[in-house]
Amino acid sequence: MSSVSPIQIPSRLPLLLTHEGVLLPGSTMRTSVDSARNLQLVRSRLLKGTSLQSTILGVIPNTPDPASDAQDLPPLHRIGTAALAVQVVGSNWPKPHYTLLITGLCRFQIVQVLKEKPYPIAEVEQLDRLEEFPNTCKMREELGELSEQFYKYAVQLVEMLDMSVPAVAKLRRLLDSLPREALPDILTSIIRTSNKEKLQILDAVSLEERFKMTIPLLVRQIEGLKLLQKTRKPKQDDDKRVIAIRPIRRITHISGTLEDEDEDEDNDDIVMLEKKIRTSSMPEQAHKVCVKEIKRLKKMPQSMPEYALTRNYLELMVELPWNKSTTDRLDIRAARILLDNDHYAMEKLKKRVLEYLAVRQLKNNLKGPILCFVGPPGVGKTSVGRSVAKTLGREFHRIALGGVCDQSDIRGHRRTYVGSMPGRIINGLKTVGVNNPVFLLDEVDKLGKSLQGDPAAALLEVLDPEQNHNFTDHYLNVAFDLSQVLFIATANTTATIPAALLDRMEIIQVPGYTQEEKIEIAHRHLIPKQLEQHGLTPQQIQIPQVTTLDIITRYTREAGVRSLDRKLGAICRAVAVKVAEGQHKEAKLDRSDVTEREGCREHILEDEKPESISDTTDLALPPEMPILIDFHALKDILGPPMYEMEVSQRLSQPGVAIGLAWTPLGGEIMFVEASRMDGEGQLTLTGQLGDVMKESAHLAISWLRSNAKKYQLTNAFGSFDLLDNTDIHLHFPAGAVTKDGPSAGVTIVTCLASLFSGRLVRSDVAMTGEITLRGLVLPVGGIKDKVLAAHRAGLKQVIIPRRNEKDLEGIPGNVRQDLSFVTASCLDEVLNAAFDGGFTVKTRPGLLNSKL
Ligand SMILES: Nc1ncnc2c1ncn2[C@@H]1O[C@H](COP(=O)(O)OP(=O)(O)OP(=O)(O)O)[C@@H](O)[C@H]1O
C-alpha cells in the first residue's frame, strides 16, 4: 500500500479504459472488461505472458462506455493510475468478459497516444515520486500541519470502521507505518465516496491539494457514523458487525453521494440464483455442489475476486440443459426427402446416413459408430450434418477443431486457473440449451498437440459411448451426461486423424463433384440461396448454365463448390447494386453496349407497357426484364478469368508430362518438367518433394538408363549412358507445396523419355501409377478424385495402373464418356499411350486403349 511510488513505470503504457469506479494509487479495485479494446488488451498483455505481475497497465477512468467500442478512440481522461493486474477471471456469460483485480501503483499523465488499435498505447509521464515531497521548509511546515490534521481524522475514522472488513483491518494495522502521503488515496478508496469525488482526488496532483480535499470527506464520514451510532443501539455483539458495515452505506445515502442500488441488485440476483438452483432439475451431485457454492457466495464480500468466479460458475450450472431435450421425430421417408431436397448427388453418403438413421429408429439407441465424413472442402459435409439434425428435429451445433491443441479447449480449465472457462463441449450445450443436440466435430484431422495435453485424448472420452455419460469438464467438476448427444465428425483426410479416434469412427468418403454435378448444384441450390440472401428474385437476374460452366472452369479450380458459391455471391452483390440503383440493363455493364441495343429496346417497349418505362433515364428497362449474366458480364464483375486452358501450351516442349495427384483438397493435375545440361551425372530435384517421391525419380532414371538402347534414347553427346557428362533437373511446379507419394513414378518416366527422345508427350493425357525398377506399374489410391481432376482440366485420356481398373466403376457416367482410359501393367504400355504413334521401338504397339 503505497501511493508515493518508489517504482519507475515504463514511458509507454497500454491503456485500460474503465467507465465505472476510479482506481487510486495504493488501492485495489475489481473491474469488468467487455469492450473490444479492453478484451484485446487483456488477451494479448495479461493472458499471454508468463506472469501477470510483469505487465503494468495504465488505467484511465471515466471513459464513456458505449463509445469505448466505437471505431474512434473516445476522449480520454488525462490522468490515470499505473496498475498491476493481480487476478483475471474470464466468463462467457452473459457475453464474453473478464473480471480484473487491479492494484494501483502511482499516478501518471498521458503525454500522447501513440497507437489506438487494437488497444491504445500512450507515452506517459509518471506523476507520483518520492522526491516530489516538498523540500522547502515553509512548505514542509504547512504540509506538516495539514498532514497532522489529516492523520488525526484518519485515526478517528479507522477506529470507527468495521474491523471485519479485511481492508479496514489491514489499514488499522498499517496506519502508523504507511507513508503519510499515501493515506489520502488509500482512505478515499476505503470510505464510501462517489466516483466524482475519487476522480477529483486522482486529479489532485499536488499532495497539499490532496490532503485538503480528503479532510472534508473524512469528517463527513465520521459525523455520519456518529449520528448512526446514536440512532441505532446494538442489541447483541453479533449485530455490531452488521451495523458497523451498514453505517457507511446509510450515512453516505443521507449525504446523497452513494448508490446502494448496485448492491441491492446483486442481492436480488443471488436470491434469483438460489431459487433457480432449487428449482433446477440438475442431478443430485451437481445440486449438492451448487448449494455448497451459493452458501459460500452469500458469505463472500463482493469485492473478493472469487465472488465473480463463483457467481459465473453457478450461473453456468443453472443454465446447463441437465434434463432438457428435444423429442426426436424420426421418419425415414421424410429424412430421405429432406436429404434429397437439400443435396444433389452424394448418393453414397446419403444412403449411408439413411441406413444409420434407420438402425437408430429400430434399435432406439445411440450406441453406434460415430460417422466421419471425409472429403475435400466444400463438398457438403457440414451441410449434410445440418440436415441430419433437421431430419431428427434436433438442435445443431458445429465445433471447429482446426488448430485446437490444448486439451482444456475440449475439457475446460480448472477453476483455480486465471481466466478459466468451460470447454467447447459444455459451452456448446449451453448454447443449444438441450442435452441431445447434433454436434458436428469439424476438421478432426486438424487437431494439434502441445504441452497443454493432447485434445484427441479428451475427445476420445467424449466420443466413447461407454464413458461419455460421465463426462467431467474440469471447470464444472461434476459429471455431465453426453450419451444423448449425436456426434458427427468431418475431415479432409484420414491420414492425420489420431489412430485411436479413427478407430471409433466409421469413415464415409465424400468425393469431389464433376462439372455437370456442380452446374446442377449451382442451379438447384446455390443460386436460389444466394438470390434469397441478396434479396433478389429470379425475375431480376438470369444466370444461364453456360455462364455457370464458365465460372466453374475459368474462375474456380476446386473439388467442391465453395468458391463457386462465393463467385455466385459476388455476382448477386453486383446485380443487387444495379437493381437497387434502378439501372436495369443487360449485364453488359458498359454504356456503349446499352446504346447499341437502344433501338431494339424501344421496339420492345412500344409493344409492351410504355407506361412502365422511366422517362428520365435512357438506360431504364421494364423492371421485369432480368439482368443477364453472360461471359462479358462475368468479366465485368469477377475480372479476367483466373484459369485458362494452359495445358497444351505447357506441353509444347519435350520434357513435360502431366501427372495426377491426390491432396486432401481433392484430385489435381500436376506438371512434371525435366531439363538436361552438361555436367557430371547429377540429378537435381526441386518442388518440395518427400523422400518417397525422390526415390521414384531415382527409380525412373535407372529404368530409363537400363532401357535406353531399347528405346533409342541418347543424351546430347549421342551416348546411351544418359547421365554421361549430363546433369538432369526435374522440377514439380507449385514449388511451395510439399509433395510426396509413389504415384508420380509413371509421369517422371514419361517426362524423361520425352526429354531424351525429343518427342512431345500428348497434351491431352494425364497419368498416375507407381513404378518398380523392373518397369512394372503398381496400383495407387485416390483414382476417382484424380480422374475428376483430369476431367476438370479438359484432358481426354487417363493412364492408370491395371490393378486400379475396378476403381473406375465409381466414376460418374458422363465423365467416363468424355475420357478414355488406358490401363497399364508395365511402363512399355504407359509410354505407348503417352506419345502419339506409340513409343516402343521393338515391341508391339499399345493395346489397351479401352473406352469405358
Ligand atoms: N451436393 C450438394 N448439394 C447442395 N448443396 C451443396 C452440395 N454440396 C455442397 N453444397 C453447398 O456448398 C456449400 C459448402 O458446403 P459445406 O460447408 O457443407 O462443405 P464442407 O464439405 O463441410 O467443407 P469444409 O470441409 O471446408 O467444412 C454449402 O452451402 C452447401 O450447402
XYZ file of N, CA and C in Angstrom, residues 1-3 26-28 150-151 154-155 158-159 163 165-184 186-187 190:
108
model
N 0.826 -1.204 0.000
C 0.000 0.000 0.000
C 0.862 1.258 0.000
N 1.225 1.728 -1.116
C 1.986 2.969 -1.146
C 1.579 3.768 -2.343
N 1.215 5.015 -2.089
C 0.787 5.812 -3.232
C 1.927 6.633 -3.776
N -2.378 2.733 -4.494
C -2.380 2.109 -3.180
C -3.647 1.337 -2.878
N -4.627 1.412 -3.774
C -5.865 0.670 -3.504
C -6.070 -0.410 -4.557
N -7.040 -1.266 -4.289
C -7.318 -2.382 -5.194
C -8.762 -2.281 -5.651
N -4.918 15.820 9.052
C -5.465 14.702 8.280
C -5.306 13.393 9.062
N -4.122 13.209 9.646
C -3.827 11.950 10.314
C -4.767 11.735 11.502
N -7.967 10.586 10.257
C -7.821 9.234 9.710
C -7.873 8.207 10.844
N -7.153 8.482 11.942
C -7.128 7.535 13.066
C -8.527 7.398 13.638
N -10.765 5.375 11.260
C -10.422 3.952 11.181
C -10.886 3.216 12.436
N -10.845 3.914 13.576
C -11.331 3.313 14.822
C -12.815 2.971 14.722
N -14.083 -3.641 11.644
C -12.835 -4.398 11.561
C -12.957 -5.698 10.773
N -14.093 -5.996 7.919
C -13.766 -5.767 6.505
C -12.244 -5.861 6.375
N -11.726 -6.808 5.561
C -10.281 -7.049 5.553
C -9.458 -5.797 5.300
N -9.935 -4.945 4.357
C -9.142 -3.760 4.021
C -9.033 -2.830 5.227
N -10.120 -2.748 6.036
C -10.116 -1.866 7.213
C -9.142 -2.421 8.247
N -9.220 -3.732 8.463
C -8.345 -4.375 9.450
C -6.879 -4.138 9.075
N -6.609 -4.287 7.790
C -5.230 -4.118 7.332
C -4.779 -2.672 7.527
N -5.691 -1.756 7.194
C -5.353 -0.343 7.308
C -5.058 0.016 8.767
N -5.875 -0.524 9.670
C -5.669 -0.189 11.086
C -4.283 -0.696 11.531
N -3.941 -1.868 11.041
C -2.649 -2.440 11.405
C -1.485 -1.592 10.874
N -1.679 -1.091 9.656
C -0.541 -0.447 8.987
C -0.546 1.071 9.057
N -1.584 1.616 9.700
C -1.771 3.069 9.645
C -0.508 3.844 10.039
N 0.143 3.373 11.066
C 1.323 4.096 11.538
C 2.527 3.936 10.631
N 2.610 2.775 10.043
C 3.823 2.527 9.261
C 3.721 3.015 7.820
N 2.509 3.305 7.369
C 2.367 3.746 5.969
C 2.880 5.169 5.804
N 3.507 5.497 4.674
C 3.912 6.879 4.474
C 2.678 7.782 4.503
N 2.785 8.865 5.190
C 1.642 9.753 5.389
C 1.040 10.195 4.044
N 1.925 10.443 3.102
C 1.443 10.981 1.823
C 0.659 9.945 1.007
N 0.723 8.684 1.457
C -0.044 7.667 0.717
C -1.476 7.576 1.221
N -1.712 8.140 2.414
C -3.007 7.910 3.061
C -4.214 8.539 2.366
N -4.105 9.760 1.806
C -5.320 10.319 1.189
C -5.916 9.391 0.138
N -5.495 6.113 -0.173
C -5.991 4.832 0.383
C -7.308 5.049 1.109
N -7.365 6.107 1.916
C -8.603 6.312 2.670
C -9.764 6.683 1.759
N -11.235 3.594 0.600
C -11.889 2.715 1.583
C -13.230 3.276 2.032
